[in-house]
GROMACS .gro file of C-alpha atoms in nm:
model
  231
    1MET     CA    1   1.906   0.596  -0.711
    2SER     CA    2   1.644   0.727  -0.467
    3LEU     CA    3   1.400   0.472  -0.331
    4LEU     CA    4   1.127   0.681  -0.171
    5SER     CA    5   0.897   0.916  -0.360
    6ILE     CA    6   0.704   1.216  -0.226
    7ASN     CA    7   0.405   1.359  -0.417
    8ALA     CA    8   0.443   1.092  -0.684
    9ASP     CA    9   0.068   1.048  -0.738
   10ALA     CA   10  -0.251   1.252  -0.717
   11LYS     CA   11  -0.377   1.096  -0.396
   12THR     CA   12  -0.063   1.153  -0.190
   13ILE     CA   13  -0.046   1.508  -0.325
   14LYS     CA   14  -0.391   1.558  -0.169
   15SER     CA   15  -0.277   1.398   0.157
   16ASN     CA   16   0.041   1.605   0.172
   17ALA     CA   17  -0.119   1.939   0.087
   18GLY     CA   18  -0.095   2.138   0.407
   19GLY     CA   19  -0.196   1.843   0.621
   20GLU     CA   20  -0.072   1.692   0.945
   21TYR     CA   21   0.129   1.419   0.770
   22LEU     CA   22   0.384   1.397   0.491
   23THR     CA   23   0.386   1.066   0.305
   24ALA     CA   24   0.674   0.894   0.127
   25ILE     CA   25   0.611   0.584  -0.085
   26LEU     CA   26   0.830   0.307  -0.222
   27TYR     CA   27   0.719   0.181  -0.563
   28LEU     CA   28   0.855  -0.153  -0.683
   29ALA     CA   29   0.778  -0.359  -0.993
   30PRO     CA   30   0.467  -0.556  -0.889
   31ALA     CA   31   0.402  -0.930  -0.882
   32LYS     CA   32   0.680  -1.101  -1.081
   33THR     CA   33   0.731  -0.820  -1.334
   34SER     CA   34   1.099  -0.789  -1.242
   35GLY     CA   35   1.159  -1.163  -1.227
   36TYR     CA   36   1.118  -1.158  -0.847
   37GLN     CA   37   0.784  -1.212  -0.675
   38VAL     CA   38   0.681  -0.921  -0.452
   39CYS     CA   39   0.305  -0.992  -0.446
   40PRO     CA   40   0.265  -1.359  -0.344
   41SER     CA   41  -0.116  -1.344  -0.324
   42ALA     CA   42  -0.168  -1.151  -0.647
   43THR     CA   43  -0.468  -1.265  -0.850
   44GLU     CA   44  -0.520  -1.238  -1.224
   45GLY     CA   45  -0.752  -0.946  -1.165
   46CYS     CA   46  -0.519  -0.742  -0.949
   47LYS     CA   47  -0.221  -0.812  -1.176
   48ALA     CA   48  -0.418  -0.696  -1.479
   49SER     CA   49  -0.546  -0.388  -1.294
   50CYS     CA   50  -0.231  -0.296  -1.101
   51LEU     CA   51  -0.155   0.074  -1.052
   52PHE     CA   52   0.189   0.003  -1.196
   53THR     CA   53   0.038   0.130  -1.523
   54ALA     CA   54  -0.166   0.419  -1.382
   55GLY     CA   55  -0.063   0.785  -1.395
   56ARG     CA   56   0.314   0.833  -1.416
   57GLY     CA   57   0.351   0.456  -1.392
   58ASN     CA   58   0.254   0.436  -1.759
   59MET     CA   59   0.587   0.593  -1.854
   60ASN     CA   60   0.863   0.351  -1.956
   61SER     CA   61   1.123   0.543  -1.755
   62VAL     CA   62   0.915   0.514  -1.437
   63GLN     CA   63   0.858   0.140  -1.488
   64GLU     CA   64   1.229   0.090  -1.550
   65ALA     CA   65   1.318   0.276  -1.229
   66ARG     CA   66   1.075   0.062  -1.028
   67THR     CA   67   1.220  -0.253  -1.179
   68ASN     CA   68   1.573  -0.141  -1.090
   69LYS     CA   69   1.467  -0.081  -0.729
   70THR     CA   70   1.322  -0.430  -0.713
   71LEU     CA   71   1.637  -0.583  -0.855
   72MET     CA   72   1.841  -0.394  -0.596
   73LEU     CA   73   1.621  -0.530  -0.316
   74PHE     CA   74   1.679  -0.890  -0.419
   75GLU     CA   75   2.028  -0.878  -0.568
   76LYS     CA   76   2.193  -0.610  -0.353
   77LYS     CA   77   1.994  -0.633  -0.033
   78GLU     CA   78   2.248  -0.463   0.194
   79THR     CA   79   2.285  -0.171  -0.045
   80PHE     CA   80   1.908  -0.143  -0.055
   81ARG     CA   81   1.889  -0.159   0.324
   82ALA     CA   82   2.154   0.111   0.371
   83THR     CA   83   1.996   0.338   0.110
   84LEU     CA   84   1.649   0.305   0.255
   85TYR     CA   85   1.773   0.363   0.610
   86LYS     CA   86   1.954   0.678   0.495
   87GLU     CA   87   1.639   0.802   0.321
   88PHE     CA   88   1.431   0.734   0.633
   89THR     CA   89   1.677   0.946   0.830
   90SER     CA   90   1.658   1.230   0.575
   91PHE     CA   91   1.280   1.205   0.562
   92SER     CA   92   1.262   1.230   0.940
   93LYS     CA   93   1.464   1.551   0.931
   94LYS     CA   94   1.249   1.691   0.650
   95CYS     CA   95   0.929   1.624   0.841
   96LYS     CA   96   1.071   1.781   1.155
   97ALA     CA   97   1.169   2.093   0.960
   98LEU     CA   98   0.820   2.116   0.810
   99ASP     CA   99   0.654   2.039   1.145
  100VAL     CA  100   0.459   1.744   1.005
  101LYS     CA  101   0.433   1.378   1.104
  102PRO     CA  102   0.616   1.123   0.886
  103ALA     CA  103   0.411   0.852   0.714
  104VAL     CA  104   0.566   0.585   0.491
  105ARG     CA  105   0.406   0.330   0.259
  106LEU     CA  106   0.669   0.079   0.151
  107ASN     CA  107   0.420  -0.127  -0.049
  108GLY     CA  108   0.325   0.126  -0.315
  109THR     CA  109   0.299  -0.148  -0.576
  110SER     CA  110   0.408  -0.457  -0.381
  111ASP     CA  111   0.292  -0.677  -0.094
  112ILE     CA  112   0.595  -0.754   0.122
  113TYR     CA  113   0.589  -0.795   0.499
  114TRP     CA  114   0.860  -0.538   0.569
  115PRO     CA  115   0.892  -0.593   0.949
  116ASP     CA  116   1.045  -0.933   0.873
  117LYS     CA  117   1.274  -0.801   0.602
  118PHE     CA  118   1.401  -0.480   0.769
  119PRO     CA  119   1.282  -0.472   1.133
  120GLU     CA  120   1.512  -0.181   1.216
  121LEU     CA  121   1.300   0.048   1.000
  122PHE     CA  122   1.023   0.004   1.255
  123THR     CA  123   1.221  -0.005   1.579
  124ASP     CA  124   1.459   0.279   1.488
  125PHE     CA  125   1.186   0.510   1.357
  126PRO     CA  126   0.903   0.467   1.609
  127THR     CA  127   0.743   0.804   1.524
  128PHE     CA  128   0.689   0.698   1.163
  129VAL     CA  129   0.341   0.575   1.080
  130GLN     CA  130   0.401   0.295   0.833
  131TYR     CA  131   0.099   0.164   0.647
  132GLY     CA  132  -0.009  -0.027   0.342
  133TYR     CA  133  -0.247  -0.265   0.171
  134THR     CA  134  -0.214  -0.644   0.177
  135LYS     CA  135  -0.386  -0.944   0.020
  136GLU     CA  136  -0.191  -1.179   0.247
  137GLU     CA  137  -0.451  -1.329   0.480
  138LYS     CA  138  -0.190  -1.458   0.728
  139VAL     CA  139  -0.033  -1.111   0.748
  140MET     CA  140  -0.372  -0.945   0.798
  141CYS     CA  141  -0.456  -1.194   1.073
  142LYS     CA  142  -0.126  -1.109   1.240
  143PHE     CA  143  -0.216  -0.740   1.226
  144MET     CA  144  -0.568  -0.797   1.360
  145GLU     CA  145  -0.421  -1.001   1.647
  146GLY     CA  146  -0.190  -0.713   1.742
  147LYS     CA  147   0.126  -0.901   1.647
  148CYS     CA  148   0.270  -0.641   1.406
  149PRO     CA  149   0.492  -0.349   1.510
  150PRO     CA  150   0.281  -0.083   1.688
  151ASN     CA  151   0.358   0.174   1.418
  152TYR     CA  152   0.243  -0.050   1.131
  153TYR     CA  153  -0.113  -0.026   0.996
  154LEU     CA  154  -0.264  -0.254   0.733
  155THR     CA  155  -0.574  -0.242   0.515
  156PHE     CA  156  -0.687  -0.566   0.355
  157SER     CA  157  -0.737  -0.559  -0.022
  158ARG     CA  158  -1.037  -0.725  -0.180
  159SER     CA  159  -0.976  -0.928  -0.495
  160GLU     CA  160  -1.215  -1.121  -0.716
  161SER     CA  161  -1.170  -1.430  -0.496
  162ASN     CA  162  -1.135  -1.335  -0.127
  163TRP     CA  163  -1.468  -1.182  -0.024
  164ASP     CA  164  -1.528  -1.436   0.255
  165PHE     CA  165  -1.211  -1.322   0.432
  166CYS     CA  166  -1.301  -0.957   0.362
  167LYS     CA  167  -1.620  -1.010   0.562
  168GLU     CA  168  -1.416  -1.149   0.852
  169VAL     CA  169  -1.194  -0.840   0.844
  170LEU     CA  170  -1.488  -0.599   0.833
  171ASP     CA  171  -1.680  -0.783   1.105
  172ALA     CA  172  -1.368  -0.764   1.326
  173ASN     CA  173  -1.383  -0.383   1.283
  174PHE     CA  174  -1.090  -0.346   1.044
  175THR     CA  175  -1.081  -0.190   0.698
  176VAL     CA  176  -1.105  -0.348   0.354
  177ALA     CA  177  -1.013  -0.166   0.033
  178ALA     CA  178  -1.210  -0.247  -0.281
  179VAL     CA  179  -1.199  -0.112  -0.635
  180PHE     CA  180  -1.525   0.002  -0.792
  181GLU     CA  181  -1.633   0.123  -1.132
  182LYS     CA  182  -1.831   0.384  -0.937
  183VAL     CA  183  -1.782   0.414  -0.561
  184PRO     CA  184  -2.117   0.351  -0.386
  185LYS     CA  185  -2.241   0.440  -0.037
  186LYS     CA  186  -2.284   0.073   0.055
  187TYR     CA  187  -2.171  -0.267  -0.069
  188LYS     CA  188  -2.317  -0.597   0.052
  189GLY     CA  189  -2.448  -0.424   0.364
  190TYR     CA  190  -2.122  -0.252   0.456
  191LYS     CA  191  -2.067   0.124   0.446
  192VAL     CA  192  -1.829   0.248   0.175
  193PHE     CA  193  -1.633   0.573   0.190
  194ASP     CA  194  -1.435   0.750  -0.083
  195ALA     CA  195  -1.075   0.641  -0.027
  196ASP     CA  196  -0.944   0.853  -0.315
  197GLU     CA  197  -0.973   1.167  -0.104
  198THR     CA  198  -0.658   1.080   0.091
  199ASP     CA  199  -0.389   0.812   0.099
  200LEU     CA  200  -0.377   0.805   0.479
  201ARG     CA  201  -0.549   0.469   0.531
  202PHE     CA  202  -0.459   0.457   0.901
  203LEU     CA  203  -0.707   0.741   0.961
  204ASP     CA  204  -0.997   0.556   0.796
  205PRO     CA  205  -1.321   0.465   0.978
  206LYS     CA  206  -1.310   0.107   1.103
  207GLY     CA  207  -1.536  -0.173   0.988
  208GLN     CA  208  -1.600  -0.002   0.655
  209ILE     CA  209  -1.490  -0.042   0.295
  210ALA     CA  210  -1.233   0.198   0.150
  211GLY     CA  211  -1.378   0.252  -0.196
  212LEU     CA  212  -1.126   0.320  -0.472
  213LYS     CA  213  -1.229   0.417  -0.823
  214ALA     CA  214  -1.087   0.203  -1.104
  215LYS     CA  215  -0.784   0.366  -1.267
  216GLY     CA  216  -0.553   0.281  -1.556
  217LYS     CA  217  -0.606  -0.068  -1.698
  218ALA     CA  218  -0.851  -0.145  -1.417
  219LYS     CA  219  -1.118   0.049  -1.606
  220LYS     CA  220  -1.135  -0.241  -1.854
  221ASP     CA  221  -1.123  -0.521  -1.597
  222ASN     CA  222  -1.358  -0.813  -1.659
  223THR     CA  223  -1.232  -1.057  -1.392
  224GLY     CA  224  -1.449  -0.933  -1.107
  225PHE     CA  225  -1.161  -0.750  -0.941
  226VAL     CA  226  -1.335  -0.421  -1.020
  227ILE     CA  227  -1.684  -0.417  -0.873
  228ARG     CA  228  -1.949  -0.306  -1.120
  229GLY     CA  229  -2.282  -0.224  -0.961
  230THR     CA  230  -2.344  -0.230  -0.584
  231ASN     CA  231  -2.500  -0.570  -0.515
   0.00000   0.00000   0.00000
């Protein structure tokens, strides 16, 4: 079973199309879908709106594969580690052959602090740009304080209940991702840019909001996770 996916969604296809980077993503079964918690700060809104059900994720076979990967992570950790390390090595060779820079997002549909779980993936592959979204405030603080691996980049994710911390992140000149019914130019005084144009969050302008358009079940969200209007 392969763990990493390339060109598995529309946004990474855009990012990978003739660009400077090639992105590989690991998709797990989010929150506690598999029986194991991989999103400890998940809210009702983000669970209901999760991209697990968007695009190809709506297919039963895809959901089953993501669940199996999650089960492997928790029940056969060393097998998972060895498989992922091997795929990192293969991905490095692929990127070198294509003359592109490797980028990896291990939290495609999860929120795990991977440097604690598999530190060798960061130390042994220093040329990889590893990036992701997190709702973990302690993890985001660690990143903002420069205490994460130097090749790890994080974007904080807004939920229906963490706007106060989002303001702290933005005012510290870091990026916050937020889901909108319609992506505006500004939200609560902060500039918003269209984050659906590329998946490469580490290239985003700082101190601004990465605006994502609601997809899948998120289109019907009524928890406040999806921002409707621009107030």
